[in-house]
Amino acid sequence: MSNPLNLIFTYHGIISGLTALQTLLFTQTTGFLFNQTLDTASLLCIQFYGATLACLAVISLLSRNMPNMLPCKRATACGFIVYHGIMTLILIQNRNEDIMHKNASLLLSIFHGLQAFVLYAWYTATASQVKAFLKENKK
């Protein structure tokens, strides 16, 4: 049976993938998040964001069954932590700019912050596996 910590990557991939599908295929349905009517440039930016999420979903789903001590999996987690940390900061800084509804901005910033925290917890929890792997290979 695979490591339960790998569920973090599975859930991350599923959530990112579903959000990517919505933003790429049903871009108009994201309008409920914003306080204004979306123009063509806004819709294009939302689709760009969807493309980014699709990439994150693929990377996350491909990484989920890799051993936790692999540098590429740990680097993927670090990249996700940075991404979600930056998204949290951007959403918090712009919550009073009247671009998004305040509740949507708050919920999205909490969501991204929690994802960053969970990935950081995974990174910390798997550090002992890396140490054990390195110690075993030195013999």
Short mmCIF file of N, CA and C in Angstrom, two decimals:
data_model
loop_
_atom_site.label_atom_id
_atom_site.label_comp_id
_atom_site.label_asym_id
_atom_site.label_seq_id
_atom_site.Cartn_x
_atom_site.Cartn_y
_atom_site.Cartn_z
N MET A 1 0.85 -1.19 0.00
CA MET A 1 0.00 0.00 0.00
C MET A 1 0.89 1.24 0.00
N SER A 2 0.48 2.25 -0.71
CA SER A 2 1.30 3.46 -0.80
C SER A 2 1.21 4.27 0.49
N ASN A 3 2.15 5.15 0.64
CA ASN A 3 2.25 6.01 1.82
C ASN A 3 1.05 6.95 1.88
N PRO A 4 0.38 7.04 3.05
CA PRO A 4 -0.77 7.95 3.15
C PRO A 4 -0.39 9.42 2.92
N LEU A 5 0.88 9.75 3.12
CA LEU A 5 1.30 11.13 2.86
C LEU A 5 1.18 11.48 1.38
N ASN A 6 1.17 10.46 0.52
CA ASN A 6 1.03 10.72 -0.91
C ASN A 6 -0.36 11.22 -1.28
N LEU A 7 -1.33 11.05 -0.38
CA LEU A 7 -2.67 11.57 -0.64
C LEU A 7 -2.65 13.09 -0.81
N ILE A 8 -1.69 13.75 -0.17
CA ILE A 8 -1.56 15.20 -0.31
C ILE A 8 -1.37 15.56 -1.78
N PHE A 9 -0.50 14.82 -2.47
CA PHE A 9 -0.26 15.08 -3.89
C PHE A 9 -1.49 14.71 -4.73
N THR A 10 -2.17 13.63 -4.36
CA THR A 10 -3.37 13.22 -5.09
C THR A 10 -4.46 14.28 -4.97
N TYR A 11 -4.75 14.72 -3.75
CA TYR A 11 -5.77 15.75 -3.55
C TYR A 11 -5.39 17.06 -4.25
N HIS A 12 -4.12 17.42 -4.15
CA HIS A 12 -3.65 18.64 -4.80
C HIS A 12 -3.88 18.56 -6.31
N GLY A 13 -3.56 17.40 -6.89
CA GLY A 13 -3.74 17.22 -8.32
C GLY A 13 -5.20 17.26 -8.74
N ILE A 14 -6.06 16.63 -7.94
CA ILE A 14 -7.49 16.60 -8.27
C ILE A 14 -8.10 18.00 -8.17
N ILE A 15 -7.81 18.70 -7.08
CA ILE A 15 -8.37 20.05 -6.90
C ILE A 15 -7.85 20.99 -7.99
N SER A 16 -6.54 20.93 -8.27
CA SER A 16 -5.98 21.79 -9.32
C SER A 16 -6.57 21.43 -10.68
N GLY A 17 -6.73 20.14 -10.95
CA GLY A 17 -7.27 19.71 -12.23
C GLY A 17 -8.71 20.15 -12.44
N LEU A 18 -9.53 19.99 -11.41
CA LEU A 18 -10.93 20.41 -11.54
C LEU A 18 -11.05 21.93 -11.71
N THR A 19 -10.24 22.67 -10.97
CA THR A 19 -10.26 24.13 -11.12
C THR A 19 -9.75 24.53 -12.50
N ALA A 20 -8.74 23.81 -13.00
CA ALA A 20 -8.23 24.09 -14.35
C ALA A 20 -9.31 23.85 -15.40
N LEU A 21 -10.04 22.75 -15.26
CA LEU A 21 -11.12 22.48 -16.21
C LEU A 21 -12.16 23.60 -16.21
N GLN A 22 -12.52 24.05 -15.02
CA GLN A 22 -13.51 25.13 -14.94
C GLN A 22 -12.99 26.40 -15.58
N THR A 23 -11.74 26.78 -15.28
CA THR A 23 -11.22 28.04 -15.80
C THR A 23 -10.89 27.98 -17.29
N LEU A 24 -10.60 26.79 -17.80
CA LEU A 24 -10.29 26.66 -19.22
C LEU A 24 -11.54 26.47 -20.08
N LEU A 25 -12.45 25.63 -19.63
CA LEU A 25 -13.61 25.29 -20.45
C LEU A 25 -14.86 26.12 -20.14
N PHE A 26 -14.99 26.54 -18.90
CA PHE A 26 -16.18 27.28 -18.47
C PHE A 26 -15.76 28.60 -17.82
N THR A 27 -14.96 29.36 -18.52
CA THR A 27 -14.37 30.59 -17.98
C THR A 27 -15.42 31.56 -17.47
N GLN A 28 -16.54 31.66 -18.15
CA GLN A 28 -17.59 32.61 -17.75
C GLN A 28 -18.16 32.31 -16.36
N THR A 29 -18.06 31.04 -15.93
CA THR A 29 -18.64 30.67 -14.63
C THR A 29 -17.81 31.15 -13.45
N THR A 30 -16.64 31.69 -13.70
CA THR A 30 -15.81 32.20 -12.60
C THR A 30 -16.18 33.63 -12.23
N GLY A 31 -17.12 34.22 -12.94
CA GLY A 31 -17.51 35.61 -12.71
C GLY A 31 -18.06 35.89 -11.33
N PHE A 32 -18.58 34.86 -10.64
CA PHE A 32 -19.14 35.09 -9.30
C PHE A 32 -18.09 35.52 -8.28
N LEU A 33 -16.82 35.31 -8.59
CA LEU A 33 -15.74 35.70 -7.68
C LEU A 33 -15.45 37.19 -7.72
N PHE A 34 -15.81 37.84 -8.79
CA PHE A 34 -15.38 39.21 -9.04
C PHE A 34 -16.52 40.21 -8.90
N ASN A 35 -16.15 41.46 -8.59
CA ASN A 35 -17.13 42.53 -8.41
C ASN A 35 -17.51 43.22 -9.71
N GLN A 36 -16.87 42.91 -10.79
CA GLN A 36 -17.15 43.60 -12.04
C GLN A 36 -17.39 42.60 -13.16
N THR A 37 -17.92 43.10 -14.25
CA THR A 37 -18.12 42.28 -15.43
C THR A 37 -16.75 41.97 -16.03
N LEU A 38 -16.57 40.74 -16.43
CA LEU A 38 -15.28 40.33 -16.97
C LEU A 38 -15.19 40.69 -18.45
N ASP A 39 -14.13 41.41 -18.80
CA ASP A 39 -13.90 41.73 -20.20
C ASP A 39 -13.03 40.64 -20.82
N THR A 40 -12.72 40.79 -22.09
CA THR A 40 -11.96 39.78 -22.81
C THR A 40 -10.57 39.57 -22.21
N ALA A 41 -9.91 40.65 -21.80
CA ALA A 41 -8.58 40.53 -21.20
C ALA A 41 -8.64 39.76 -19.87
N SER A 42 -9.66 40.02 -19.08
CA SER A 42 -9.82 39.30 -17.81
C SER A 42 -10.06 37.82 -18.05
N LEU A 43 -10.90 37.51 -19.02
CA LEU A 43 -11.17 36.11 -19.34
C LEU A 43 -9.92 35.40 -19.83
N LEU A 44 -9.10 36.11 -20.60
CA LEU A 44 -7.84 35.54 -21.08
C LEU A 44 -6.90 35.25 -19.91
N CYS A 45 -6.81 36.18 -18.96
CA CYS A 45 -5.96 35.97 -17.78
C CYS A 45 -6.45 34.78 -16.95
N ILE A 46 -7.76 34.62 -16.85
CA ILE A 46 -8.32 33.48 -16.13
C ILE A 46 -7.96 32.17 -16.84
N GLN A 47 -7.99 32.18 -18.17
CA GLN A 47 -7.60 30.99 -18.91
C GLN A 47 -6.11 30.70 -18.76
N PHE A 48 -5.28 31.74 -18.72
CA PHE A 48 -3.85 31.54 -18.45
C PHE A 48 -3.66 30.89 -17.08
N TYR A 49 -4.42 31.36 -16.10
CA TYR A 49 -4.36 30.77 -14.76
C TYR A 49 -4.80 29.30 -14.81
N GLY A 50 -5.80 29.01 -15.62
CA GLY A 50 -6.25 27.63 -15.79
C GLY A 50 -5.16 26.75 -16.39
N ALA A 51 -4.42 27.29 -17.34
CA ALA A 51 -3.30 26.53 -17.92
C ALA A 51 -2.23 26.24 -16.87
N THR A 52 -1.97 27.22 -16.02
CA THR A 52 -1.01 27.03 -14.93
C THR A 52 -1.50 25.94 -13.98
N LEU A 53 -2.78 25.97 -13.65
CA LEU A 53 -3.34 24.95 -12.76
C LEU A 53 -3.30 23.57 -13.40
N ALA A 54 -3.51 23.49 -14.70
CA ALA A 54 -3.44 22.20 -15.38
C ALA A 54 -2.03 21.62 -15.27
N CYS A 55 -1.02 22.46 -15.42
CA CYS A 55 0.37 22.01 -15.26
C CYS A 55 0.63 21.53 -13.84
N LEU A 56 0.15 22.28 -12.85
CA LEU A 56 0.32 21.87 -11.45
C LEU A 56 -0.37 20.53 -11.19
N ALA A 57 -1.54 20.33 -11.78
CA ALA A 57 -2.27 19.08 -11.58
C ALA A 57 -1.50 17.90 -12.15
N VAL A 58 -0.98 18.04 -13.36
CA VAL A 58 -0.23 16.96 -13.99
C VAL A 58 1.02 16.63 -13.16
N ILE A 59 1.76 17.65 -12.77
CA ILE A 59 2.97 17.43 -11.96
C ILE A 59 2.62 16.74 -10.65
N SER A 60 1.58 17.19 -10.01
CA SER A 60 1.18 16.63 -8.73
C SER A 60 0.76 15.17 -8.87
N LEU A 61 -0.04 14.87 -9.87
CA LEU A 61 -0.51 13.49 -10.05
C LEU A 61 0.62 12.55 -10.47
N LEU A 62 1.57 13.04 -11.26
CA LEU A 62 2.71 12.21 -11.64
C LEU A 62 3.67 11.98 -10.47
N SER A 63 3.72 12.90 -9.54
CA SER A 63 4.64 12.80 -8.40
C SER A 63 4.09 11.96 -7.26
N ARG A 64 2.80 11.72 -7.23
CA ARG A 64 2.17 11.16 -6.03
C ARG A 64 2.70 9.79 -5.64
N ASN A 65 3.08 8.94 -6.57
CA ASN A 65 3.54 7.59 -6.23
C ASN A 65 5.06 7.46 -6.17
N MET A 66 5.76 8.56 -6.36
CA MET A 66 7.22 8.51 -6.24
C MET A 66 7.61 8.38 -4.78
N PRO A 67 8.75 7.75 -4.52
CA PRO A 67 9.23 7.70 -3.12
C PRO A 67 9.47 9.11 -2.59
N ASN A 68 9.16 9.31 -1.31
CA ASN A 68 9.24 10.65 -0.71
C ASN A 68 10.65 11.19 -0.60
N MET A 69 11.65 10.32 -0.69
CA MET A 69 13.02 10.81 -0.52
C MET A 69 13.64 11.32 -1.82
N LEU A 70 12.94 11.18 -2.92
CA LEU A 70 13.50 11.64 -4.20
C LEU A 70 13.58 13.16 -4.24
N PRO A 71 14.72 13.69 -4.67
CA PRO A 71 14.86 15.15 -4.74
C PRO A 71 13.83 15.82 -5.64
N CYS A 72 13.43 15.15 -6.73
CA CYS A 72 12.46 15.78 -7.64
C CYS A 72 11.09 15.94 -6.98
N LYS A 73 10.70 14.97 -6.15
CA LYS A 73 9.41 15.09 -5.47
C LYS A 73 9.47 16.18 -4.41
N ARG A 74 10.58 16.26 -3.70
CA ARG A 74 10.73 17.29 -2.67
C ARG A 74 10.82 18.67 -3.32
N ALA A 75 11.47 18.76 -4.48
CA ALA A 75 11.55 20.03 -5.20
C ALA A 75 10.16 20.44 -5.70
N THR A 76 9.37 19.48 -6.13
CA THR A 76 7.99 19.76 -6.54
C THR A 76 7.20 20.34 -5.38
N ALA A 77 7.34 19.72 -4.21
CA ALA A 77 6.64 20.22 -3.02
C ALA A 77 7.10 21.64 -2.68
N CYS A 78 8.39 21.90 -2.79
CA CYS A 78 8.90 23.27 -2.52
C CYS A 78 8.30 24.27 -3.50
N GLY A 79 8.22 23.89 -4.76
CA GLY A 79 7.61 24.76 -5.76
C GLY A 79 6.15 25.05 -5.45
N PHE A 80 5.42 24.02 -5.03
CA PHE A 80 4.02 24.21 -4.65
C PHE A 80 3.89 25.11 -3.43
N ILE A 81 4.80 24.95 -2.47
CA ILE A 81 4.77 25.80 -1.27
C ILE A 81 4.97 27.26 -1.65
N VAL A 82 5.93 27.51 -2.52
CA VAL A 82 6.19 28.89 -2.98
C VAL A 82 4.97 29.43 -3.72
N TYR A 83 4.41 28.65 -4.63
CA TYR A 83 3.23 29.07 -5.40
C TYR A 83 2.08 29.43 -4.48
N HIS A 84 1.75 28.54 -3.56
CA HIS A 84 0.60 28.78 -2.68
C HIS A 84 0.88 29.91 -1.69
N GLY A 85 2.13 30.06 -1.28
CA GLY A 85 2.48 31.19 -0.41
C GLY A 85 2.31 32.52 -1.12
N ILE A 86 2.77 32.59 -2.37
CA ILE A 86 2.62 33.83 -3.15
C ILE A 86 1.14 34.12 -3.41
N MET A 87 0.37 33.10 -3.77
CA MET A 87 -1.06 33.30 -4.01
C MET A 87 -1.75 33.82 -2.75
N THR A 88 -1.38 33.29 -1.59
CA THR A 88 -1.96 33.76 -0.33
C THR A 88 -1.66 35.23 -0.11
N LEU A 89 -0.40 35.62 -0.32
CA LEU A 89 -0.01 37.02 -0.13
C LEU A 89 -0.73 37.95 -1.10
N ILE A 90 -0.81 37.55 -2.36
CA ILE A 90 -1.48 38.39 -3.36
C ILE A 90 -2.95 38.58 -3.00
N LEU A 91 -3.60 37.51 -2.61
CA LEU A 91 -5.03 37.60 -2.26
C LEU A 91 -5.26 38.44 -1.01
N ILE A 92 -4.38 38.30 -0.02
CA ILE A 92 -4.52 39.10 1.20
C ILE A 92 -4.28 40.58 0.90
N GLN A 93 -3.25 40.88 0.11
CA GLN A 93 -2.92 42.27 -0.19
C GLN A 93 -4.01 42.96 -1.01
N ASN A 94 -4.70 42.22 -1.86
CA ASN A 94 -5.69 42.83 -2.74
C ASN A 94 -7.13 42.66 -2.27
N ARG A 95 -7.33 42.23 -1.05
CA ARG A 95 -8.70 41.97 -0.58
C ARG A 95 -9.53 43.24 -0.48
N ASN A 96 -8.91 44.40 -0.30
CA ASN A 96 -9.66 45.66 -0.18
C ASN A 96 -9.66 46.48 -1.46
N GLU A 97 -9.15 45.93 -2.54
CA GLU A 97 -9.06 46.65 -3.81
C GLU A 97 -10.34 46.58 -4.63
N ASP A 98 -11.34 45.89 -4.15
CA ASP A 98 -12.63 45.78 -4.82
C ASP A 98 -12.54 45.07 -6.17
N ILE A 99 -11.54 44.21 -6.32
CA ILE A 99 -11.43 43.41 -7.54
C ILE A 99 -12.28 42.15 -7.39
N MET A 100 -12.15 41.52 -6.24
CA MET A 100 -12.91 40.31 -5.92
C MET A 100 -13.85 40.62 -4.76
N HIS A 101 -14.86 39.79 -4.63
CA HIS A 101 -15.70 39.89 -3.44
C HIS A 101 -14.82 39.58 -2.23
N LYS A 102 -15.04 40.30 -1.14
CA LYS A 102 -14.19 40.13 0.05
C LYS A 102 -14.22 38.70 0.58
N ASN A 103 -15.39 38.09 0.61
CA ASN A 103 -15.48 36.72 1.10
C ASN A 103 -14.73 35.75 0.20
N ALA A 104 -14.82 35.94 -1.12
CA ALA A 104 -14.11 35.08 -2.05
C ALA A 104 -12.61 35.23 -1.87
N SER A 105 -12.14 36.46 -1.72
CA SER A 105 -10.72 36.72 -1.52
C SER A 105 -10.23 36.08 -0.22
N LEU A 106 -11.02 36.23 0.83
CA LEU A 106 -10.65 35.64 2.12
C LEU A 106 -10.61 34.12 2.05
N LEU A 107 -11.65 33.52 1.46
CA LEU A 107 -11.69 32.06 1.37
C LEU A 107 -10.56 31.51 0.50
N LEU A 108 -10.27 32.17 -0.61
CA LEU A 108 -9.18 31.72 -1.47
C LEU A 108 -7.83 31.87 -0.79
N SER A 109 -7.63 32.96 -0.04
CA SER A 109 -6.35 33.13 0.66
C SER A 109 -6.20 32.08 1.75
N ILE A 110 -7.27 31.76 2.46
CA ILE A 110 -7.21 30.69 3.47
C ILE A 110 -6.93 29.35 2.80
N PHE A 111 -7.60 29.09 1.69
CA PHE A 111 -7.41 27.84 0.96
C PHE A 111 -5.96 27.67 0.51
N HIS A 112 -5.39 28.71 -0.10
CA HIS A 112 -4.00 28.63 -0.54
C HIS A 112 -3.04 28.53 0.65
N GLY A 113 -3.33 29.26 1.71
CA GLY A 113 -2.49 29.18 2.91
C GLY A 113 -2.50 27.79 3.52
N LEU A 114 -3.67 27.16 3.56
CA LEU A 114 -3.76 25.80 4.08
C LEU A 114 -3.00 24.81 3.20
N GLN A 115 -3.09 25.00 1.89
CA GLN A 115 -2.34 24.11 1.00
C GLN A 115 -0.84 24.26 1.22
N ALA A 116 -0.38 25.49 1.37
CA ALA A 116 1.05 25.72 1.64
C ALA A 116 1.45 25.05 2.95
N PHE A 117 0.61 25.19 3.97
CA PHE A 117 0.90 24.59 5.27
C PHE A 117 0.94 23.06 5.19
N VAL A 118 -0.02 22.46 4.50
CA VAL A 118 -0.07 21.00 4.39
C VAL A 118 1.15 20.48 3.64
N LEU A 119 1.54 21.16 2.58
CA LEU A 119 2.72 20.75 1.83
C LEU A 119 3.99 20.93 2.66
N TYR A 120 4.06 21.99 3.45
CA TYR A 120 5.20 22.17 4.35
C TYR A 120 5.23 21.06 5.40
N ALA A 121 4.06 20.70 5.91
CA ALA A 121 3.99 19.61 6.89
C ALA A 121 4.47 18.30 6.26
N TRP A 122 4.08 18.04 5.00
CA TRP A 122 4.56 16.85 4.30
C TRP A 122 6.08 16.90 4.17
N TYR A 123 6.60 18.04 3.76
CA TYR A 123 8.04 18.19 3.57
C TYR A 123 8.79 17.90 4.87
N THR A 124 8.28 18.41 5.97
CA THR A 124 8.90 18.20 7.27
C THR A 124 8.75 16.75 7.73
N ALA A 125 7.57 16.18 7.52
CA ALA A 125 7.31 14.81 7.97
C ALA A 125 8.14 13.78 7.21
N THR A 126 8.49 14.07 5.98
CA THR A 126 9.26 13.11 5.19
C THR A 126 10.76 13.32 5.29
N ALA A 127 11.19 14.31 6.03
CA ALA A 127 12.63 14.57 6.18
C ALA A 127 13.35 13.37 6.80
N SER A 128 12.70 12.68 7.72
CA SER A 128 13.33 11.51 8.35
C SER A 128 13.54 10.39 7.33
N GLN A 129 12.65 10.27 6.35
CA GLN A 129 12.82 9.26 5.31
C GLN A 129 14.05 9.57 4.46
N VAL A 130 14.27 10.84 4.19
CA VAL A 130 15.44 11.25 3.41
C VAL A 130 16.72 10.93 4.19
N LYS A 131 16.73 11.26 5.49
CA LYS A 131 17.91 10.98 6.32
C LYS A 131 18.19 9.48 6.38
N ALA A 132 17.15 8.68 6.56
CA ALA A 132 17.32 7.22 6.62
C ALA A 132 17.83 6.68 5.29
N PHE A 133 17.31 7.20 4.19
CA PHE A 133 17.74 6.77 2.87
C PHE A 133 19.21 7.11 2.63
N LEU A 134 19.60 8.33 2.99
CA LEU A 134 20.99 8.75 2.81
C LEU A 134 21.93 7.95 3.70
N LYS A 135 21.52 7.68 4.92
CA LYS A 135 22.33 6.90 5.85
C LYS A 135 22.50 5.47 5.35
N GLU A 136 21.45 4.89 4.81
CA GLU A 136 21.49 3.52 4.30
C GLU A 136 22.40 3.42 3.08
N ASN A 137 22.39 4.43 2.24
CA ASN A 137 23.21 4.40 1.02
C ASN A 137 24.67 4.69 1.27
N LYS A 138 25.01 5.25 2.43
CA LYS A 138 26.42 5.50 2.75
C LYS A 138 27.15 4.22 3.13
N LYS A 139 26.39 3.21 3.53
CA LYS A 139 27.01 1.95 3.97
C LYS A 139 27.61 1.20 2.82
#
